[in-house]
Coordinates of C-alpha atoms in Angstrom, one line a residue:
Chain A
M1 CA 19.1 -0.4 9.1
A2 CA 15.7 0.4 10.7
S3 CA 14.3 -1.5 13.7
I4 CA 13.1 -5.0 13.2
E5 CA 9.5 -3.9 13.6
I6 CA 9.9 -1.4 10.7
E7 CA 11.9 -3.8 8.5
R8 CA 9.2 -6.4 9.0
L9 CA 6.5 -3.9 8.0
V10 CA 8.5 -2.8 4.9
R11 CA 8.9 -6.4 3.9
F12 CA 5.1 -7.1 4.0
L13 CA 4.3 -3.8 2.3
G14 CA 6.7 -4.7 -0.5
R15 CA 4.6 -7.8 -1.3
L16 CA 1.5 -5.7 -2.2
P17 CA 0.8 -5.4 -5.9
G18 CA 2.3 -2.2 -7.3
L19 CA 4.7 -1.6 -4.4
G20 CA 8.5 -2.2 -4.8
P21 CA 11.0 -2.1 -2.0
R22 CA 11.5 1.7 -2.1
S23 CA 7.8 2.6 -2.3
A24 CA 7.2 0.2 0.5
Q25 CA 9.7 2.2 2.6
R26 CA 8.0 5.4 1.6
V27 CA 4.6 4.0 2.6
A28 CA 6.0 2.7 5.9
L29 CA 7.4 6.2 6.7
A30 CA 4.1 7.9 5.8
L31 CA 2.3 5.5 8.1
M32 CA 4.7 6.1 11.0
K33 CA 4.4 9.9 10.6
R34 CA 0.7 9.6 11.2
P35 CA 0.4 6.9 14.0
D36 CA -3.1 7.9 15.2
T37 CA -4.8 9.0 12.0
L38 CA -3.4 6.4 9.6
L39 CA -1.1 3.6 11.0
R40 CA -3.4 2.5 13.8
P41 CA -6.7 2.8 11.8
L42 CA -5.2 0.8 8.9
A43 CA -3.9 -1.9 11.3
D44 CA -7.4 -2.1 12.9
A45 CA -9.1 -2.2 9.5
L46 CA -6.9 -5.0 8.3
T47 CA -7.4 -7.0 11.6
L48 CA -11.2 -6.5 11.3
C49 CA -11.1 -7.8 7.7
A50 CA -8.9 -10.7 8.8
D51 CA -11.3 -11.5 11.6
R52 CA -14.6 -11.0 9.8
V53 CA -14.4 -11.1 6.0
R54 CA -14.9 -14.5 4.5
T55 CA -15.7 -15.9 1.0
C56 CA -19.4 -16.5 0.4
G57 CA -20.1 -20.2 0.1
V58 CA -22.7 -19.5 -2.6
C59 CA -21.2 -17.0 -5.0
G60 CA -17.6 -16.5 -4.0
N61 CA -18.1 -12.8 -3.0
L62 CA -16.2 -11.4 0.0
D63 CA -18.3 -10.3 3.0
A64 CA -18.6 -10.4 6.7
V65 CA -21.6 -12.7 6.4
D66 CA -22.0 -16.0 4.6
P67 CA -24.0 -16.2 2.4
C68 CA -23.0 -12.6 1.5
A69 CA -25.3 -9.6 1.6
V70 CA -26.0 -9.8 -2.1
C71 CA -27.1 -13.5 -1.9
R72 CA -29.3 -12.7 1.1
D73 CA -30.9 -9.5 -0.4
P74 CA -34.6 -10.3 -1.0
E75 CA -34.8 -7.4 -3.4
R76 CA -32.4 -9.0 -5.8
D77 CA -33.6 -10.8 -8.9
R78 CA -32.9 -14.5 -8.2
G79 CA -33.5 -15.4 -11.8
T80 CA -30.2 -13.8 -13.0
I81 CA -26.7 -14.7 -12.1
C82 CA -23.8 -12.6 -13.4
V83 CA -20.5 -14.5 -13.7
V84 CA -17.4 -12.5 -13.0
Q85 CA -13.7 -13.4 -12.7
E86 CA -12.8 -11.6 -9.5
V87 CA -14.5 -9.8 -6.6
D88 CA -13.3 -6.4 -7.8
D89 CA -15.2 -7.1 -11.0
L90 CA -18.3 -7.6 -8.9
W91 CA -17.5 -4.3 -7.1
A92 CA -17.2 -2.5 -10.5
L93 CA -20.7 -3.9 -11.5
E94 CA -22.2 -2.8 -8.2
R95 CA -20.7 0.7 -8.7
S96 CA -22.5 1.0 -12.0
G97 CA -25.8 0.6 -10.0
T98 CA -27.6 -1.0 -12.9
Y99 CA -27.5 -4.7 -12.1
R100 CA -30.0 -6.1 -9.6
G101 CA -29.4 -9.9 -10.0
L102 CA -27.1 -12.3 -8.2
Y103 CA -23.4 -13.0 -8.8
H104 CA -21.0 -15.8 -9.2
V105 CA -17.3 -15.1 -8.8
L106 CA -15.1 -17.7 -10.7
G107 CA -11.8 -16.7 -9.1
G108 CA -10.1 -16.3 -12.5
T109 CA -10.2 -17.7 -16.0
L110 CA -9.4 -21.0 -17.5
S111 CA -5.8 -20.9 -18.7
A112 CA -3.9 -23.7 -20.5
L113 CA -0.7 -21.6 -20.1
D114 CA -1.0 -21.3 -16.3
G115 CA -2.4 -24.8 -16.0
R116 CA -5.7 -23.5 -14.6
G117 CA -8.5 -26.0 -15.3
P118 CA -12.2 -26.0 -14.3
E119 CA -11.4 -27.5 -10.9
E120 CA -9.3 -24.5 -10.0
L121 CA -12.3 -22.2 -10.6
R122 CA -15.6 -21.9 -8.8
I123 CA -17.4 -23.7 -11.7
A124 CA -18.9 -26.7 -10.0
G125 CA -20.8 -24.3 -7.7
L126 CA -22.2 -22.4 -10.7
L127 CA -23.4 -25.6 -12.3
A128 CA -25.0 -26.6 -9.0
R129 CA -26.8 -23.3 -8.8
A130 CA -28.1 -23.8 -12.4
E131 CA -29.2 -27.3 -11.5
A132 CA -31.0 -26.1 -8.4
A133 CA -32.8 -23.4 -10.4
K134 CA -33.9 -26.1 -12.9
A135 CA -35.2 -28.3 -10.1
E136 CA -37.1 -25.4 -8.6
G137 CA -38.5 -24.4 -12.0
V138 CA -36.9 -21.0 -12.0
A139 CA -36.1 -19.6 -15.4
L140 CA -32.4 -18.7 -15.0
E141 CA -30.3 -16.3 -17.1
V142 CA -26.6 -16.5 -16.7
V143 CA -24.9 -13.3 -17.7
L144 CA -21.2 -13.7 -18.5
A145 CA -19.3 -10.6 -17.5
L146 CA -15.8 -11.8 -18.2
G147 CA -12.8 -9.8 -19.5
V148 CA -12.7 -9.5 -23.3
T149 CA -9.4 -11.3 -23.5
V150 CA -8.6 -14.7 -25.1
E151 CA -8.8 -16.4 -21.7
G152 CA -12.0 -14.6 -20.6
Q153 CA -13.8 -15.5 -23.8
T154 CA -12.5 -19.1 -23.8
T155 CA -13.9 -19.4 -20.3
G156 CA -17.2 -18.0 -21.4
H157 CA -17.6 -20.5 -24.2
Y158 CA -16.7 -23.3 -21.9
L159 CA -19.3 -22.1 -19.3
A160 CA -22.0 -21.7 -22.0
E161 CA -21.4 -25.3 -23.1
R162 CA -21.5 -26.6 -19.5
L163 CA -24.7 -24.6 -18.7
T164 CA -26.7 -25.8 -21.7
P165 CA -27.9 -29.1 -20.1
F166 CA -29.7 -27.1 -17.4
G167 CA -31.8 -25.2 -19.9
C168 CA -30.8 -21.8 -18.7
A169 CA -30.3 -18.8 -20.9
V170 CA -26.7 -17.7 -21.2
S171 CA -25.8 -14.2 -22.4
R172 CA -22.6 -12.2 -22.4
L173 CA -22.1 -8.4 -21.9
A174 CA -22.3 -6.5 -25.2
Q175 CA -19.0 -5.9 -26.9
G176 CA -19.0 -2.3 -25.7
V177 CA -16.3 -3.6 -23.4
P178 CA -13.0 -2.4 -24.9
V179 CA -11.1 -5.3 -26.4
G180 CA -8.1 -6.3 -24.2
G181 CA -9.7 -4.5 -21.3
E182 CA -10.4 -5.9 -17.8
M183 CA -13.8 -5.5 -16.1
N184 CA -12.2 -3.9 -13.1
Y185 CA -11.0 -0.8 -14.9
L186 CA -14.2 0.1 -16.8
D187 CA -16.0 3.3 -16.2
E188 CA -19.6 3.0 -15.0
G189 CA -21.1 4.3 -18.3
T190 CA -19.5 1.6 -20.3
I191 CA -20.6 -1.1 -17.9
E192 CA -24.1 0.2 -18.0
A193 CA -24.2 0.2 -21.8
A194 CA -22.7 -3.2 -22.0
L195 CA -25.2 -4.6 -19.5
R196 CA -28.2 -3.2 -21.4
A197 CA -27.0 -4.6 -24.8
R198 CA -26.0 -8.0 -23.5
Q199 CA -26.5 -10.6 -26.2
R200 CA -27.9 -14.1 -25.7
I201 CA -25.6 -16.7 -27.0
V202 CA -27.3 -20.0 -26.0
Chain B
M1 CA -20.7 -2.0 -2.8
A2 CA -18.4 -4.2 -0.7
S3 CA -18.9 -4.8 3.1
I4 CA -18.3 -1.9 5.4
E5 CA -15.1 -3.7 6.6
I6 CA -13.7 -3.8 3.1
E7 CA -14.8 -0.3 2.3
R8 CA -13.1 1.0 5.4
L9 CA -9.9 -0.9 4.5
V10 CA -9.9 0.5 0.9
R11 CA -10.5 4.0 2.2
F12 CA -7.4 3.8 4.5
L13 CA -5.3 2.1 1.8
G14 CA -6.2 5.0 -0.6
R15 CA -4.6 7.5 1.8
L16 CA -1.2 5.9 1.3
P17 CA 1.3 7.7 -0.9
G18 CA 1.1 6.4 -4.5
L19 CA -2.2 4.5 -4.1
G20 CA -5.3 5.9 -5.8
P21 CA -8.9 4.5 -5.2
R22 CA -8.6 1.8 -7.8
S23 CA -5.1 0.6 -6.8
A24 CA -6.3 0.6 -3.1
Q25 CA -9.1 -1.8 -4.2
R26 CA -6.6 -4.0 -6.0
V27 CA -4.4 -4.1 -2.9
A28 CA -7.4 -4.9 -0.7
L29 CA -8.4 -7.8 -2.9
A30 CA -4.8 -9.1 -3.1
L31 CA -4.7 -9.0 0.8
M32 CA -8.0 -10.8 1.1
K33 CA -7.0 -13.5 -1.3
R34 CA -4.0 -14.3 1.1
P35 CA -5.6 -14.0 4.6
D36 CA -2.9 -16.1 6.4
T37 CA 0.2 -15.2 4.5
L38 CA -0.3 -11.5 3.8
L39 CA -3.4 -9.9 5.4
R40 CA -2.9 -11.1 9.0
P41 CA 0.9 -10.7 9.0
L42 CA 0.6 -7.1 7.6
A43 CA -2.1 -6.3 10.2
D44 CA 0.2 -7.6 13.0
A45 CA 3.2 -5.8 11.6
L46 CA 1.3 -2.5 11.6
T47 CA 0.0 -3.1 15.1
L48 CA 3.5 -3.9 16.3
C49 CA 4.8 -0.7 14.8
A50 CA 1.9 1.3 16.3
D51 CA 2.6 -0.3 19.7
R52 CA 6.3 -0.1 19.8
V53 CA 7.9 2.3 17.4
R54 CA 8.4 5.9 18.6
T55 CA 10.4 8.9 17.6
C56 CA 13.8 9.1 19.3
G57 CA 13.8 12.1 21.6
V58 CA 17.5 12.8 20.8
C59 CA 17.7 12.6 17.0
G60 CA 14.2 12.1 15.6
N61 CA 14.9 8.6 14.3
L62 CA 12.1 5.9 14.5
D63 CA 12.8 2.9 16.7
A64 CA 11.4 0.6 19.3
V65 CA 13.7 2.2 21.9
D66 CA 14.2 5.8 22.9
P67 CA 16.9 6.9 22.6
C68 CA 17.2 4.9 19.4
A69 CA 19.7 2.1 18.7
V70 CA 22.0 4.5 16.8
C71 CA 22.1 7.1 19.6
R72 CA 22.8 4.3 22.1
D73 CA 25.5 2.5 20.1
P74 CA 28.8 2.9 21.9
E75 CA 30.7 2.1 18.7
R76 CA 29.3 5.2 17.0
D77 CA 31.5 8.3 16.6
R78 CA 29.9 10.8 18.9
G79 CA 31.8 13.7 17.4
T80 CA 29.9 13.6 14.1
I81 CA 26.2 14.4 13.6
C82 CA 24.7 13.9 10.2
V83 CA 21.6 16.0 9.6
V84 CA 19.0 14.6 7.3
Q85 CA 15.5 15.7 6.3
E86 CA 13.6 12.4 6.9
V87 CA 14.0 9.0 8.5
D88 CA 14.2 7.3 5.1
D89 CA 17.2 9.5 4.3
L90 CA 18.8 8.1 7.5
W91 CA 18.0 4.6 6.2
A92 CA 19.6 5.4 2.9
L93 CA 22.8 6.5 4.6
E94 CA 22.8 3.4 6.8
R95 CA 22.4 1.2 3.7
S96 CA 25.6 2.8 2.3
G97 CA 27.4 1.4 5.3
T98 CA 30.1 4.1 5.3
Y99 CA 28.8 6.4 8.0
R100 CA 29.6 5.7 11.6
G101 CA 28.5 8.9 13.4
L102 CA 25.2 10.0 14.9
Y103 CA 22.2 11.5 13.1
H104 CA 19.7 14.3 13.5
V105 CA 16.4 14.0 11.6
L106 CA 15.0 17.5 10.9
G107 CA 11.6 16.3 9.8
G108 CA 11.6 18.3 6.5
T109 CA 13.1 21.5 5.2
L110 CA 12.5 25.2 5.8
S111 CA 9.9 26.4 3.2
A112 CA 8.5 29.9 2.9
L113 CA 6.0 28.6 0.4
D114 CA 4.6 25.9 2.7
G115 CA 5.0 28.2 5.8
R116 CA 7.5 25.8 7.4
G117 CA 9.7 27.8 9.8
P118 CA 12.5 26.6 12.1
E119 CA 9.9 25.9 14.8
E120 CA 8.3 23.3 12.6
L121 CA 11.6 21.4 12.3
R122 CA 13.7 19.6 14.9
I123 CA 16.3 22.5 14.9
A124 CA 16.2 23.5 18.5
G125 CA 17.2 20.0 19.5
L126 CA 20.1 20.1 17.1
L127 CA 21.4 23.4 18.5
A128 CA 21.0 21.9 22.0
R129 CA 23.2 19.0 21.0
A130 CA 25.8 21.4 19.6
E131 CA 25.7 23.4 22.8
A132 CA 26.1 20.3 24.9
A133 CA 29.1 19.2 22.8
K134 CA 30.7 22.6 23.3
A135 CA 30.1 22.4 27.1
E136 CA 31.6 19.0 27.2
G137 CA 34.6 20.1 25.1
V138 CA 33.8 17.6 22.3
A139 CA 35.0 18.7 18.9
L140 CA 31.7 18.3 16.9
E141 CA 31.3 18.1 13.1
V142 CA 27.9 18.5 11.7
V143 CA 27.5 16.9 8.3
L144 CA 24.6 18.3 6.3
A145 CA 23.1 15.5 4.2
L146 CA 20.1 17.5 2.8
G147 CA 18.6 17.2 -0.7
V148 CA 20.2 19.3 -3.4
T149 CA 17.1 21.3 -3.9
V150 CA 16.5 25.0 -3.2
E151 CA 14.8 24.2 0.1
G152 CA 17.4 21.7 1.2
Q153 CA 20.3 24.1 0.5
T154 CA 18.5 27.1 2.1
T155 CA 17.9 24.9 5.2
G156 CA 21.6 24.0 5.1
H157 CA 22.7 27.6 5.0
Y158 CA 20.4 28.5 7.8
L159 CA 21.7 25.6 10.0
A160 CA 25.4 26.6 9.3
E161 CA 24.6 30.1 10.5
R162 CA 22.9 28.9 13.6
L163 CA 25.6 26.4 14.4
T164 CA 28.5 28.8 14.1
P165 CA 28.2 30.2 17.7
F166 CA 28.9 26.7 19.1
G167 CA 32.2 26.5 17.4
C168 CA 31.4 23.2 15.6
A169 CA 32.6 22.3 12.1
V170 CA 29.8 22.2 9.6
S171 CA 30.2 20.4 6.3
R172 CA 27.9 19.3 3.6
L173 CA 28.0 16.2 1.4
A174 CA 30.0 16.6 -1.8
Q175 CA 28.1 17.7 -4.8
G176 CA 28.2 14.3 -6.2
V177 CA 24.5 14.2 -5.3
P178 CA 22.6 14.8 -8.5
V179 CA 21.0 18.3 -8.6
G180 CA 17.2 18.1 -8.0
G181 CA 17.7 14.6 -6.4
E182 CA 16.4 13.4 -3.1
M183 CA 18.6 11.5 -0.6
N184 CA 16.1 8.7 -0.4
Y185 CA 16.6 7.6 -4.1
L186 CA 20.4 7.7 -4.3
D187 CA 22.3 4.5 -4.9
E188 CA 24.8 3.4 -2.2
G189 CA 27.9 4.2 -4.4
T190 CA 26.8 7.9 -4.9
I191 CA 26.2 8.2 -1.2
E192 CA 29.6 6.8 -0.3
A193 CA 31.4 9.1 -2.8
A194 CA 29.5 12.1 -1.6
L195 CA 30.2 11.3 2.1
R196 CA 34.0 10.9 1.4
A197 CA 34.2 14.2 -0.5
R198 CA 32.2 16.3 1.9
Q199 CA 33.3 19.9 2.0
R200 CA 33.6 22.0 5.1
I201 CA 31.7 25.3 4.7
V202 CA 32.0 26.9 8.1

């Protein structure tokens, strides 16, 4: 139907979460109607991300520098590591503006159903950070900010158990997080309340 | 929160139809999790479209060549011009596989409310094509395939009136098109039935 260039664009747009084939066409057309103010800038923004953004080797965050800006920030409290499932959970916490420690992005949750074990997640790196803190004599607190879902909580229990040998405190966000909810969709107020009321579990 | 590269990407994604700020973030993250299979190919597909795709000077279609592939196609019936609102309406008609004439993309409908007059649409070009057909002695039929909405039908009546002096036949798609519907969302069967039963109005 359309030119191969447009068909190719529609095909890739259709692979984005939340876009079906028809909405991909609608988006492609909207882009082509604004070549200078939307199409080209979006293409450049994507290319820039592809060229520059990488995964932080320390915490798993996405940034143009590695280690990421959060890991490098001297103002950050290095005695606290907040463990999240995904990078957008980290973004949600940053939006709340109430957390000043470091992060660790797991890349998901343990899931027997999906066959996702500890090796599939960024868990070894977290344990290495806890071990390093112990070696340096830093009193480390690990705050678990995982989704209040079966898998999120199972992952939290597993991490608490694995972190115990390193003598660090492990807490989780207060159960102000709505049951069944995902970190990514929380409003800032709920995140702030849950952070303040976090409960130590180990 | 995120790096400036990511924030910029999220901002442009959020301008796409159907994507709010949160879904733009979700899309950005999905892209960055698949840098080689999605992020880079999408960036390249967009750049290619920005570099190559242009509006056909004859009919308003989008293509890498001008005049577009439809206008150039010697197999196409040059005695029929189908008038559509937008390029995705043209795509929908092409998908139905039953139309073999040429097109004319108006770029919208007349709208008193939105202050869109004939000058804002590709109407002068359509009249020029009708005039050229008359001068060449071609018996032209203009098929109006506009949305069955107040604005679509108003635009159709206006075009029929303006086309009369050129002695061309003007028809519209049969009213098998659901009232209130938009061309873009029709199934192929409905489009085919409506094309076959088109009714001459001038």
